[in-house]
Each structure stands twice: as C-alpha cells, then as structure tokens.
Amino acid sequence: MNDVKKLNQIYEGKAKKVFATSSPDYFIVEYKDDATAFNGLKHGTITGKGIINNKMSNAMFALLESKGVKTHFVEQLSDRETLVRAVKIVPLEIIIRNVAAGSFSKRYGVEEGRELKCPTLEFSLKDDALNDPLINDSHIIALGVATEQELAQIREMAYKVNEVLKEFFAGIGVKLIDFKIEAGRLPDGEIILADEISPDTCRFWDAKTNEKLDKDRFRRDMGGVEEAYQEIFSRINKK
Ligand code: UDP
C-alpha cells in the first residue's frame, strides 16, 4: 500500500480529519488531539490523544478482524495516520450498553453502574443540528437511513463487537460499560465496521476500583484525562 498517496482533505470531524488518496478505494484518517463534548459545546485538547486513539483503534480493529468482524482498517501509516477502506458512513451512532451510564442513566432515571440484564442496543441519528436524536428501527427504515437487511447486519456486528471487546477488556482488568461504533458501506453495499474504538467512544471503568478511564474525565472535569488514556493504552500494550 506504499504507493497510495495522501491527497486533499475531504472532511474534518471533531476528532479526525479524512483525506482522499490516489486510490478511490482508500482514505487516510488523521487523529487530532482536539476533544469536544456535549455536541461541540465544550472544547479542549487532550495532549497525545490522537496518537493513542489511532494506535488503540487499530489494535482493536485488528483484534476484531481476527474474530471475523470486517473493518475499514488497512494499515497504520504513522503515529496519527491510518489507511482505511473508503466507505460511506451510515449516519447512525450505534451504541451498545452493558452497564447504565451517561445519557441512558439520565433518560431512564437509573443509577450509573447498574448492570443491565442484557447488552442493550440503541441508535441515534448522526445529525449535529438535531442533537443526534434517538431513533428506532422503524424510523431508520422509514426514513431510508438503512434497509431492514442492513439493520440486521449492523445489529449482529454490534453484538459481536461487544462480545469480543468485553472479553478483551476483562482480560486487562477493565469493564466495558458502553461504546459507540459506526458502520460504513463499501461500493458494493457491504456493511463493515468504521470510525474508531477508543476512550473517546467507549466507557471504560477499572474492574476493581470503578475508576473512569475514558473521556468522561474530560466531559465531567475530573482531571487526570491524559493519564486515563495513557493507562488504558499501556494495559493494552502489556497484553
Ligand atoms: N458516544 C460517542 N459519541 C457520541 C455520543 C456517545 O462516542 O456522540 C459514546 C460515549 O462515549 C459512550 C456511549 O457512546 O461510550 C454512550 O454515550 P451516551 O449515550 O451515554 O452519551 P453521553 O453521556 O456521552 O452524552
């Protein structure tokens, strides 16, 4: 893949930039240290986050690939850059929860930390202007956001990702509370896992102390943000 050249930036999100390449089949993503929360209301920098999120996401994608989950990951190019397969993102935030936290706790009046009776899947429509509203299967199909077949694939992929990640993180003394993934469509319509898997997009609690090792430390001004990202990353690397 050394012959794929980085071309113009085609998108800049809150935590990543995406570049076109000399091949229509690939993009290059570049991870930034910028952090936002509450739909962009809160801004900040988490020093070194881009490097950790890049390397950690790639390690998680490689693990998931080894367990049969197809992902957009191709090859890490540098500390912050990765070559990925070009996909069109399905505009959904696909969220799996094992333990109540965050907006789920608020919405349903459930204390943070309550174990859910089963992994729970929910979708939000990715639309900043609308504040990423919750959306159900029926809405998704009716609005043409995804077809019934695609939804079935997305659901299966999300639960599989949860099983693989839950087991992996348990092995490094971390509880996977919840996480968000995104799905992409290849040109032939196949659905694969895209975006990232990092402390920006997952809630990680230390298995013994319940200490938060994720972006909630930034969202909630808890301090020790960089240290939390570093802690998760070093546990992954020791594995
Ligand atoms: N999440 C995310 N991006 C978003 C919203 C949520 O990556 O725009 C992740 C978040 O880090 C958490 C999970 O999805 O791991 C569930 O988040 P929740 O709905 O509780 O939202 P929050 O409390 O973060 O607003």
Tab-separated table of N, CA and C and ligand atoms in Angstrom, residues 14 37-39 93-97 100-107 112 122 124 126 128 132 134 176-182 195-196 198-204 214-216 219-220, ligand 1:
chain	number	residue	atom	x	y	z
A	14	LYS	N	-14.785	16.145	14.589
A	14	LYS	CA	-14.368	16.713	15.870
A	14	LYS	C	-13.011	16.156	16.300
A	37	ALA	N	-17.241	17.869	23.684
A	37	ALA	CA	-18.293	17.130	24.395
A	37	ALA	C	-19.580	17.939	24.307
A	38	PHE	N	-20.666	17.284	24.620
A	38	PHE	CA	-21.989	17.922	24.608
A	38	PHE	C	-22.255	18.571	23.255
A	39	ASN	N	-22.097	17.752	22.216
A	39	ASN	CA	-22.357	18.177	20.842
A	39	ASN	C	-21.596	19.457	20.488
A	93	GLU	N	-25.312	6.556	15.094
A	93	GLU	CA	-24.432	6.195	16.193
A	93	GLU	C	-25.005	4.910	16.759
A	94	ILE	N	-24.208	3.859	16.681
A	94	ILE	CA	-24.660	2.533	17.096
A	94	ILE	C	-24.080	2.315	18.494
A	95	ILE	N	-24.935	2.273	19.476
A	95	ILE	CA	-24.468	2.241	20.866
A	95	ILE	C	-24.873	0.932	21.538
A	96	ILE	N	-23.900	0.311	22.180
A	96	ILE	CA	-24.193	-0.872	22.993
A	96	ILE	C	-23.873	-0.527	24.434
A	97	ARG	N	-24.773	-0.921	25.327
A	97	ARG	CA	-24.573	-0.676	26.756
A	97	ARG	C	-24.637	-1.983	27.528
A	100	ALA	N	-25.494	0.703	32.956
A	100	ALA	CA	-26.116	2.022	32.794
A	100	ALA	C	-25.103	3.128	33.077
A	101	ALA	N	-25.104	4.152	32.230
A	101	ALA	CA	-24.245	5.328	32.439
A	101	ALA	C	-24.741	6.442	31.517
A	102	GLY	N	-24.185	7.636	31.705
A	102	GLY	CA	-24.385	8.747	30.782
A	102	GLY	C	-25.836	9.058	30.489
A	103	SER	N	-26.122	9.258	29.215
A	103	SER	CA	-27.461	9.712	28.822
A	103	SER	C	-28.532	8.659	29.129
A	104	PHE	N	-28.153	7.388	29.124
A	104	PHE	CA	-29.115	6.315	29.440
A	104	PHE	C	-29.584	6.445	30.887
A	105	SER	N	-28.625	6.672	31.787
A	105	SER	CA	-28.963	6.814	33.212
A	105	SER	C	-29.883	8.004	33.428
A	106	LYS	N	-29.555	9.093	32.736
A	106	LYS	CA	-30.357	10.313	32.881
A	106	LYS	C	-31.767	10.090	32.343
A	107	ARG	N	-31.833	9.516	31.141
A	107	ARG	CA	-33.120	9.367	30.447
A	107	ARG	C	-34.068	8.478	31.225
A	112	GLU	N	-25.962	5.286	37.694
A	112	GLU	CA	-24.803	4.862	36.905
A	112	GLU	C	-24.174	3.662	37.585
A	122	GLU	N	-28.809	0.634	21.078
A	122	GLU	CA	-29.648	1.774	20.705
A	122	GLU	C	-28.994	2.548	19.576
A	124	SER	N	-28.708	6.387	17.544
A	124	SER	CA	-29.014	7.812	17.407
A	124	SER	C	-28.744	8.187	15.962
A	126	LYS	N	-27.083	10.384	13.359
A	126	LYS	CA	-25.918	11.279	13.385
A	126	LYS	C	-26.294	12.575	12.683
A	128	ASP	N	-25.773	16.605	13.938
A	128	ASP	CA	-25.451	17.592	14.975
A	128	ASP	C	-26.540	18.653	15.123
A	132	ASP	N	-28.289	14.747	17.508
A	132	ASP	CA	-28.216	13.277	17.467
A	132	ASP	C	-29.391	12.590	18.168
A	134	LEU	N	-32.312	10.105	19.417
A	134	LEU	CA	-32.556	8.649	19.434
A	134	LEU	C	-33.451	8.310	18.254
A	176	LEU	N	-16.098	-2.918	30.294
A	176	LEU	CA	-16.610	-2.171	29.140
A	176	LEU	C	-18.056	-1.795	29.472
A	177	ILE	N	-18.256	-0.546	29.830
A	177	ILE	CA	-19.577	-0.072	30.263
A	177	ILE	C	-20.501	0.110	29.064
A	178	ASP	N	-20.020	0.880	28.083
A	178	ASP	CA	-20.789	1.101	26.849
A	178	ASP	C	-19.833	1.583	25.767
A	179	PHE	N	-20.315	1.634	24.545
A	179	PHE	CA	-19.482	2.162	23.459
A	179	PHE	C	-20.342	2.533	22.272
A	180	LYS	N	-19.736	3.329	21.390
A	180	LYS	CA	-20.400	3.747	20.160
A	180	LYS	C	-19.551	3.296	18.972
A	181	ILE	N	-20.172	2.703	17.986
A	181	ILE	CA	-19.460	2.379	16.749
A	181	ILE	C	-20.217	2.981	15.571
A	182	GLU	N	-19.555	2.972	14.429
A	182	GLU	CA	-20.216	3.410	13.206
A	182	GLU	C	-20.001	2.361	12.126
A	195	ASP	N	-15.009	4.105	11.528
A	195	ASP	CA	-14.762	5.079	12.604
A	195	ASP	C	-13.656	4.604	13.541
A	196	GLU	N	-13.857	4.673	14.857
A	196	GLU	CA	-12.784	4.377	15.810
A	196	GLU	C	-13.318	3.660	17.036
A	198	SER	N	-12.039	3.817	20.925
A	198	SER	CA	-11.046	4.500	21.759
A	198	SER	C	-11.718	5.000	23.032
A	199	PRO	N	-10.937	5.585	23.939
A	199	PRO	CA	-11.575	6.153	25.147
A	199	PRO	C	-12.481	7.344	24.828
A	200	ASP	N	-12.416	7.869	23.596
A	200	ASP	CA	-13.374	8.905	23.179
A	200	ASP	C	-14.751	8.308	22.958
A	201	THR	N	-14.796	7.047	22.581
A	201	THR	CA	-16.057	6.457	22.109
A	201	THR	C	-16.537	5.287	22.960
A	202	CYS	N	-15.780	4.960	23.993
A	202	CYS	CA	-16.161	3.862	24.883
A	202	CYS	C	-16.109	4.371	26.324
A	203	ARG	N	-16.889	3.750	27.202
A	203	ARG	CA	-16.679	3.977	28.637
A	203	ARG	C	-15.959	2.769	29.206
A	204	PHE	N	-14.829	3.058	29.852
A	204	PHE	CA	-14.013	2.017	30.479
A	204	PHE	C	-13.905	2.310	31.969
A	214	ASP	N	-11.686	7.007	30.689
A	214	ASP	CA	-12.220	7.392	29.377
A	214	ASP	C	-12.563	8.877	29.351
A	215	LYS	N	-13.224	9.273	28.274
A	215	LYS	CA	-13.497	10.697	28.031
A	215	LYS	C	-14.435	11.325	29.059
A	216	ASP	N	-15.128	10.540	29.854
A	216	ASP	CA	-15.949	11.127	30.920
A	216	ASP	C	-15.101	12.003	31.840
A	219	ARG	N	-15.317	15.186	29.966
A	219	ARG	CA	-16.682	15.721	29.972
A	219	ARG	C	-17.040	16.291	31.337
A	220	ARG	N	-16.594	15.613	32.392
A	220	ARG	CA	-17.036	15.954	33.754
A	220	ARG	C	-15.976	16.708	34.542
B	1	UDP	N1	-20.631	8.308	22.365
B	1	UDP	C1	-19.799	8.731	21.346
B	1	UDP	N2	-20.166	9.814	20.593
B	1	UDP	C2	-21.326	10.491	20.788
B	1	UDP	C3	-22.187	10.049	21.819
B	1	UDP	C4	-21.818	8.961	22.589
B	1	UDP	O1	-18.742	8.143	21.113
B	1	UDP	O2	-21.600	11.459	20.059
B	1	UDP	C5	-20.252	7.150	23.193
B	1	UDP	C6	-19.910	7.555	24.618
B	1	UDP	O3	-18.508	7.759	24.769
B	1	UDP	C7	-20.354	6.361	25.417
B	1	UDP	C8	-21.507	5.769	24.608
B	1	UDP	O4	-21.367	6.296	23.300
B	1	UDP	O5	-19.315	5.402	25.480
B	1	UDP	C9	-22.862	6.125	25.174
B	1	UDP	O6	-22.932	7.509	25.336
B	1	UDP	P1	-24.231	8.215	25.944
B	1	UDP	O7	-25.375	7.996	25.031
B	1	UDP	O8	-24.380	7.826	27.357
B	1	UDP	O9	-23.929	9.746	25.751
B	1	UDP	P2	-23.190	10.811	26.624
B	1	UDP	O10	-23.478	10.531	28.053
B	1	UDP	O11	-21.763	10.637	26.243
B	1	UDP	O12	-23.796	12.068	26.103
